[in-house]
Amino acid sequence: MGESIILIIPPNQAVVIDSLLHPQNTGDCPALDFLLDKNIEIAALVLTHPHKDHAEGFDRLVQHCKGPIGCGKFFLDQVSLYDPQGDYQQGSAAQGLASIKSRWDKEPSTVWQLETNSSVTFGNTTLTALHPSASQAREMKKANDLSTPILVEWKEARVVLGAELPKRFWSTVNSSFETTKHHAYKIAHHCSENNFEVGEFQGPRNRFWVATPCRRKPQPPRFEDGQGVDLLLGCVDQVFLTSVLFEVEDRESGAVPRSRLRDLAEAVKTQRGFGGVEFVPQLEARDPQQAYVLASWDQDGRLVEVVRGLQSVIVSQG
Amino acid sequence: MAALSVIWNTQVKEAPQTGPSLDVKQRVPALPGSLSYSPVSSEESSPVKEQPVVAQQRSRCSSLPVSRLAEVDSKVQDLCSKLKRESSGVWQVTAPLSVGKSTLLKELKKSLSALGLCPILLAPPAGHMDSAVVALCQLAGQLAETHDPSLLGLISNPEVAFEQKVRSIRFCLRAHYRNIVALCDEPNEWLPRTPERKFFSRPLEVIERLFFGPAKIRVVVAGSMLPGAARPKQTIEFSPHFDPEIWLTESEDWPSEFAEMATQLFDMKKLNFKTRTPLELRLLVGLLAMGKPASSFENWTRRSLSYEFKRQAQSDSKWRSLLAAWARLSLLRGSFSADALSCVEAPEEDTMEGQILRNCLLYKTDDGYVLHELLRSDISGELSKEEETKSHRDLLSDYYLPKSECAASAEESVRFDVECFHHAAASGNLEVALQKAYLCEQLKILGRYLSKEHGRFADAATVFQTAIKQENDAYAHHYYAFNLDVLAESPEVVEEHYRESLQSRPREPLWWSHFISFLLIRGRTLDAENQWNLALDTLATDLPEWEAYQFRALHGRLLSVALARSCLDFADRILETVSDDVLRRDPQFRAAKKRLRALRLGREGKIVVPYPLVCKNWWESGPFFLASSLENGSTLVRWLAARVENVDSENVELRLGEVLSSDPAEPRISFGDFPKQLLEEWGVDVKELKPGEFLELGAYGDDESIFRAVRHRAGDLAEVDLALQEIFPDPNRYLARA
């Protein structure tokens, strides 16, 4: 489980931000398979931070990438902090980081040290790292605190990819880069409420927001009043979720009110508990290949088209 | 007059030799412990000259068992007459283990010299990395001594190419072939007894070509022939008779207390004397001297005798210096003089320890003292690594370097130089080792010592780099790359030299494993997978002759790396190519399979019991710690396995596994937030509870009204799985250098 974002730059280039492997077929890297299938070249890569749900399979992407690879240098020599021994996915982040180090060693021109304001440009497209600053990189250790949101600018269109940056950093990011002025936002940290500050994201309600819930438990995101998705829907009309683990009634349209998701989440708690404690069952993704959302914008940032996989939903208030 | 340390000593390689005269009646007897204080022919092998206390107690000399001497004489004479008649050919002397083939060769050398021929005796230490190097150097040294003095400078010059050295030796041999007789002592033992032997075989192949090829020289081989050697012209069997009774009862050259013990031994009729070798008798006397009751000796074999001797020496601190000296002396190769005894701080001769050492553990030849090969190997491991290194260092600086500096002949010069090299390499003295290295093979040996024994990878890389400058050697290329790889330095150079080595020697499983592991830990998974496929094709691992050790070399290391880096798909593919038989029997692969399964379950979020229990159907054999009933008689009616996911100030989040009656095939995984207080009430001390720990939760009584929780003490993945191949070096080393 994890998240991976593919940014396609017409006509035939792509930037991939973070990576994941198929939950069962661990040799499959969906982002890579997609691009190879479409014969699209990987022009650049970004590893926002080396947590396994973002780094798994990154090594495979690196071996197909022709251009710069963005990563915080500070992650490389402290791998044990981000890839603790004894974890059942131990080494997956190290493998991603090792692939970056290997490429950086061999081709120094591919080094893109992710620090505030560092950027790369492809034609009309510029990718800018929004965090952390050099001093933050020296002082902080937690991977989420050091994770790098990316601002993508293509002509007038602005897309913010939130990585997993906690909410306390967003005011600085916002004041530096005006991140509220965006056409699309990938919500930080799988929609965890610890990473979302309503005040920092106010703006037009028709912005395109997408979250990548990835835990097997039905949270995050939380669907209850005043929590998680409810907070998001205070800023925008609808939020795309790349995957929910409940069976929704209208799978074809994918539209579902938040209250329905809240009820579905509550319903699965009915399992027999123990000593008065309720259980939440571990839910499996029904169809992980369908856990995606594709969206395209014109040069003014107007949403042109959205295609969603059957595992994804569109949540609105109600 | 030469002291004859009993020629019926049973040493494998360093059998004692008789004096220059074969007139047995004139020989001064020496005991199998070589408590001979009579003068010896070689000055260096002379023991302490002052008369020690014990020595003064000796009574009279007895006669030696002459039967075997006579057999040596007759064989030597027989061989001499054959070698005089013929101008070329190979004669093989076969004999049971440890009866004195080496002694025979040494006698033969003397007799051939007396006949005006030029015998060249090659007797390198058996089974060492440098055995073949030593043999070739011995050949060059003796040719330099007898025919061409310039050979010494040539062979020792690192600037001169190996092939040129060989050409010069061949030229010299051809020029003097009518006169030369080569005597080879167990040439089949001139390579190390490890799979690495093939990398150090070149000097031996040269000797094979020189001696057993078309060259028309005469060669006498004691022991087994080299596999590639020509058929011998004649095989001569040598099985001399030894009569321990004569020796025990009539050899009265013992110190008085030892003589008593010898007599005591003889009086014990149950000791199967007829099958006992002199080594065993020496050890038995030594054991008696150390206070071991003779009644315990009866069923001890030669092997157990040596072991018992060591155990007895270890049992009492009063034998500490004896034990230490024995261990240090085992580092010497071949014979050594009394100087070496002081160098290893051997107990003084006038002490009981000193007497036991000199009479029961060592024996004396014309060339000096010798430690039997069995005693040498049985004491290995007694010294700590540091002590061993220090002993090598002391032997180098206090014994071999002085000897080398005042070598009186080319032959001696070579003999001491190769030993200087050996002890310098073993002690990590780079400067001396480089000075004394004659051949590229020695640089490879030096690099190996520095890397494997001393962990000096940078020095090792430098030495291998020097070796590469001398010769385009695959081993040197590979280990130059490997040592840089360990240091995580210059990855592009590492790759270049790994590739170079595999191009030259593509059938080395371990080398493929090193290279593919390198690619994998560099995050080059696709490259690693491609090279893996190439390795499988090249090595044809599906052939039935592939053995467990080869699978361990190629697959074992890679599996560990792949698992450590969560490359589960790759690990799967590696395991798929291990033969079923090896997979079933080899604990390493069983462990890898278990680890892989656990990692897969971990990815699926199904780990709720400690790692050691993961692969069993834990739900069938558990619970593991919960009591089946409580003191009040309530019985366990329901239980869950749990892993701590998170701990906050109030709650402990648990991942829970439970087999439901509706689905008994597999546990159902759930999550629950348990108040800390509740878990405390159920019996768990939650203060120290951390994510990754495991609990068992149980409900008791028909109405499930009583709850208990128990904490597992250990067993998460971080604990080392001993059967799994240890990963060296650290797979994160390149990242650590970032």
PDB file of N, CA and C in Angstrom, chain B residues 85-123:
ATOM      1  N   ARG B  85      70.824 -45.596 -12.937  1.00  0.00           N
ATOM      2  CA  ARG B  85      70.698 -46.291 -14.224  1.00  0.00           C
ATOM      3  C   ARG B  85      69.888 -45.494 -15.238  1.00  0.00           C
ATOM      4  N   GLU B  86      68.824 -44.820 -14.748  1.00  0.00           N
ATOM      5  CA  GLU B  86      67.890 -44.172 -15.673  1.00  0.00           C
ATOM      6  C   GLU B  86      68.212 -42.675 -15.819  1.00  0.00           C
ATOM      7  N   SER B  87      67.804 -42.120 -16.959  1.00  0.00           N
ATOM      8  CA  SER B  87      68.045 -40.681 -17.155  1.00  0.00           C
ATOM      9  C   SER B  87      66.762 -39.859 -16.977  1.00  0.00           C
ATOM     10  N   SER B  88      65.616 -40.494 -16.969  1.00  0.00           N
ATOM     11  CA  SER B  88      64.358 -39.768 -16.763  1.00  0.00           C
ATOM     12  C   SER B  88      63.299 -40.723 -16.233  1.00  0.00           C
ATOM     13  N   GLY B  89      62.207 -40.164 -15.791  1.00  0.00           N
ATOM     14  CA  GLY B  89      61.097 -40.979 -15.312  1.00  0.00           C
ATOM     15  C   GLY B  89      60.669 -40.577 -13.913  1.00  0.00           C
ATOM     16  N   VAL B  90      59.524 -41.164 -13.518  1.00  0.00           N
ATOM     17  CA  VAL B  90      58.954 -40.836 -12.208  1.00  0.00           C
ATOM     18  C   VAL B  90      58.867 -42.109 -11.374  1.00  0.00           C
ATOM     19  N   TRP B  91      59.354 -42.040 -10.174  1.00  0.00           N
ATOM     20  CA  TRP B  91      59.229 -43.148  -9.234  1.00  0.00           C
ATOM     21  C   TRP B  91      58.358 -42.677  -8.078  1.00  0.00           C
ATOM     22  N   GLN B  92      57.429 -43.507  -7.704  1.00  0.00           N
ATOM     23  CA  GLN B  92      56.519 -43.114  -6.623  1.00  0.00           C
ATOM     24  C   GLN B  92      56.748 -44.009  -5.406  1.00  0.00           C
ATOM     25  N   VAL B  93      56.883 -43.388  -4.262  1.00  0.00           N
ATOM     26  CA  VAL B  93      57.008 -44.149  -3.021  1.00  0.00           C
ATOM     27  C   VAL B  93      55.686 -44.017  -2.268  1.00  0.00           C
ATOM     28  N   THR B  94      55.062 -45.149  -2.070  1.00  0.00           N
ATOM     29  CA  THR B  94      53.799 -45.096  -1.314  1.00  0.00           C
ATOM     30  C   THR B  94      54.017 -45.741   0.049  1.00  0.00           C
ATOM     31  N   ALA B  95      53.275 -45.284   0.988  1.00  0.00           N
ATOM     32  CA  ALA B  95      53.413 -45.811   2.345  1.00  0.00           C
ATOM     33  C   ALA B  95      52.180 -45.449   3.130  1.00  0.00           C
ATOM     34  N   PRO B  96      51.893 -46.217   4.191  1.00  0.00           N
ATOM     35  CA  PRO B  96      50.787 -45.808   5.052  1.00  0.00           C
ATOM     36  C   PRO B  96      51.076 -44.430   5.647  1.00  0.00           C
ATOM     37  N   LEU B  97      50.032 -43.848   6.173  1.00  0.00           N
ATOM     38  CA  LEU B  97      50.172 -42.503   6.725  1.00  0.00           C
ATOM     39  C   LEU B  97      51.197 -42.484   7.861  1.00  0.00           C
ATOM     40  N   SER B  98      52.044 -41.490   7.817  1.00  0.00           N
ATOM     41  CA  SER B  98      52.921 -41.178   8.953  1.00  0.00           C
ATOM     42  C   SER B  98      53.969 -42.234   9.274  1.00  0.00           C
ATOM     43  N   VAL B  99      54.476 -42.935   8.293  1.00  0.00           N
ATOM     44  CA  VAL B  99      55.521 -43.913   8.634  1.00  0.00           C
ATOM     45  C   VAL B  99      56.909 -43.422   8.252  1.00  0.00           C
ATOM     46  N   GLY B 100      57.034 -42.305   7.615  1.00  0.00           N
ATOM     47  CA  GLY B 100      58.369 -41.777   7.380  1.00  0.00           C
ATOM     48  C   GLY B 100      58.769 -41.631   5.925  1.00  0.00           C
ATOM     49  N   LYS B 101      57.821 -41.345   5.067  1.00  0.00           N
ATOM     50  CA  LYS B 101      58.157 -41.123   3.653  1.00  0.00           C
ATOM     51  C   LYS B 101      59.078 -39.914   3.515  1.00  0.00           C
ATOM     52  N   SER B 102      58.769 -38.874   4.300  1.00  0.00           N
ATOM     53  CA  SER B 102      59.570 -37.653   4.211  1.00  0.00           C
ATOM     54  C   SER B 102      61.008 -37.941   4.635  1.00  0.00           C
ATOM     55  N   THR B 103      61.146 -38.741   5.663  1.00  0.00           N
ATOM     56  CA  THR B 103      62.482 -39.123   6.116  1.00  0.00           C
ATOM     57  C   THR B 103      63.226 -39.845   5.004  1.00  0.00           C
ATOM     58  N   LEU B 104      62.505 -40.718   4.349  1.00  0.00           N
ATOM     59  CA  LEU B 104      63.107 -41.467   3.244  1.00  0.00           C
ATOM     60  C   LEU B 104      63.637 -40.508   2.181  1.00  0.00           C
ATOM     61  N   LEU B 105      62.821 -39.484   1.864  1.00  0.00           N
ATOM     62  CA  LEU B 105      63.259 -38.526   0.832  1.00  0.00           C
ATOM     63  C   LEU B 105      64.509 -37.773   1.277  1.00  0.00           C
ATOM     64  N   LYS B 106      64.523 -37.389   2.526  1.00  0.00           N
ATOM     65  CA  LYS B 106      65.687 -36.650   3.026  1.00  0.00           C
ATOM     66  C   LYS B 106      66.936 -37.529   2.978  1.00  0.00           C
ATOM     67  N   GLU B 107      66.760 -38.795   3.332  1.00  0.00           N
ATOM     68  CA  GLU B 107      67.899 -39.720   3.245  1.00  0.00           C
ATOM     69  C   GLU B 107      68.333 -39.889   1.801  1.00  0.00           C
ATOM     70  N   LEU B 108      67.362 -39.975   0.956  1.00  0.00           N
ATOM     71  CA  LEU B 108      67.664 -40.169  -0.466  1.00  0.00           C
ATOM     72  C   LEU B 108      68.449 -38.978  -0.999  1.00  0.00           C
ATOM     73  N   LYS B 109      68.031 -37.790  -0.546  1.00  0.00           N
ATOM     74  CA  LYS B 109      68.734 -36.593  -0.995  1.00  0.00           C
ATOM     75  C   LYS B 109      70.217 -36.673  -0.621  1.00  0.00           C
ATOM     76  N   LYS B 110      70.474 -37.067   0.601  1.00  0.00           N
ATOM     77  CA  LYS B 110      71.869 -37.153   1.042  1.00  0.00           C
ATOM     78  C   LYS B 110      72.635 -38.180   0.224  1.00  0.00           C
ATOM     79  N   SER B 111      72.021 -39.320   0.023  1.00  0.00           N
ATOM     80  CA  SER B 111      72.719 -40.373  -0.714  1.00  0.00           C
ATOM     81  C   SER B 111      72.959 -39.972  -2.166  1.00  0.00           C
ATOM     82  N   LEU B 112      72.000 -39.328  -2.767  1.00  0.00           N
ATOM     83  CA  LEU B 112      72.174 -38.897  -4.168  1.00  0.00           C
ATOM     84  C   LEU B 112      73.285 -37.845  -4.268  1.00  0.00           C
ATOM     85  N   SER B 113      73.324 -36.943  -3.296  1.00  0.00           N
ATOM     86  CA  SER B 113      74.399 -35.949  -3.285  1.00  0.00           C
ATOM     87  C   SER B 113      75.749 -36.649  -3.193  1.00  0.00           C
ATOM     88  N   ALA B 114      75.776 -37.684  -2.322  1.00  0.00           N
ATOM     89  CA  ALA B 114      77.034 -38.408  -2.151  1.00  0.00           C
ATOM     90  C   ALA B 114      77.455 -39.081  -3.457  1.00  0.00           C
ATOM     91  N   LEU B 115      76.461 -39.374  -4.289  1.00  0.00           N
ATOM     92  CA  LEU B 115      76.767 -40.026  -5.580  1.00  0.00           C
ATOM     93  C   LEU B 115      77.138 -39.006  -6.664  1.00  0.00           C
ATOM     94  N   GLY B 116      77.123 -37.742  -6.296  1.00  0.00           N
ATOM     95  CA  GLY B 116      77.492 -36.715  -7.272  1.00  0.00           C
ATOM     96  C   GLY B 116      76.317 -36.196  -8.079  1.00  0.00           C
ATOM     97  N   LEU B 117      75.126 -36.627  -7.757  1.00  0.00           N
ATOM     98  CA  LEU B 117      73.951 -36.092  -8.444  1.00  0.00           C
ATOM     99  C   LEU B 117      73.469 -34.822  -7.729  1.00  0.00           C
ATOM    100  N   CYS B 118      72.503 -34.173  -8.352  1.00  0.00           N
ATOM    101  CA  CYS B 118      71.992 -32.934  -7.755  1.00  0.00           C
ATOM    102  C   CYS B 118      70.514 -33.115  -7.390  1.00  0.00           C
ATOM    103  N   PRO B 119      70.264 -33.600  -6.188  1.00  0.00           N
ATOM    104  CA  PRO B 119      68.863 -33.781  -5.797  1.00  0.00           C
ATOM    105  C   PRO B 119      68.253 -32.456  -5.357  1.00  0.00           C
ATOM    106  N   ILE B 120      67.028 -32.251  -5.788  1.00  0.00           N
ATOM    107  CA  ILE B 120      66.290 -31.047  -5.372  1.00  0.00           C
ATOM    108  C   ILE B 120      65.053 -31.511  -4.613  1.00  0.00           C
ATOM    109  N   LEU B 121      65.038 -31.188  -3.348  1.00  0.00           N
ATOM    110  CA  LEU B 121      63.937 -31.664  -2.502  1.00  0.00           C
ATOM    111  C   LEU B 121      62.909 -30.551  -2.324  1.00  0.00           C
ATOM    112  N   LEU B 122      61.700 -30.837  -2.772  1.00  0.00           N
ATOM    113  CA  LEU B 122      60.601 -29.884  -2.594  1.00  0.00           C
ATOM    114  C   LEU B 122      59.669 -30.429  -1.506  1.00  0.00           C
ATOM    115  N   ALA B 123      59.672 -29.766  -0.377  1.00  0.00           N
ATOM    116  CA  ALA B 123      58.851 -30.228   0.754  1.00  0.00           C
ATOM    117  C   ALA B 123      58.190 -29.018   1.419  1.00  0.00           C
TER     118      ALA B 123
END
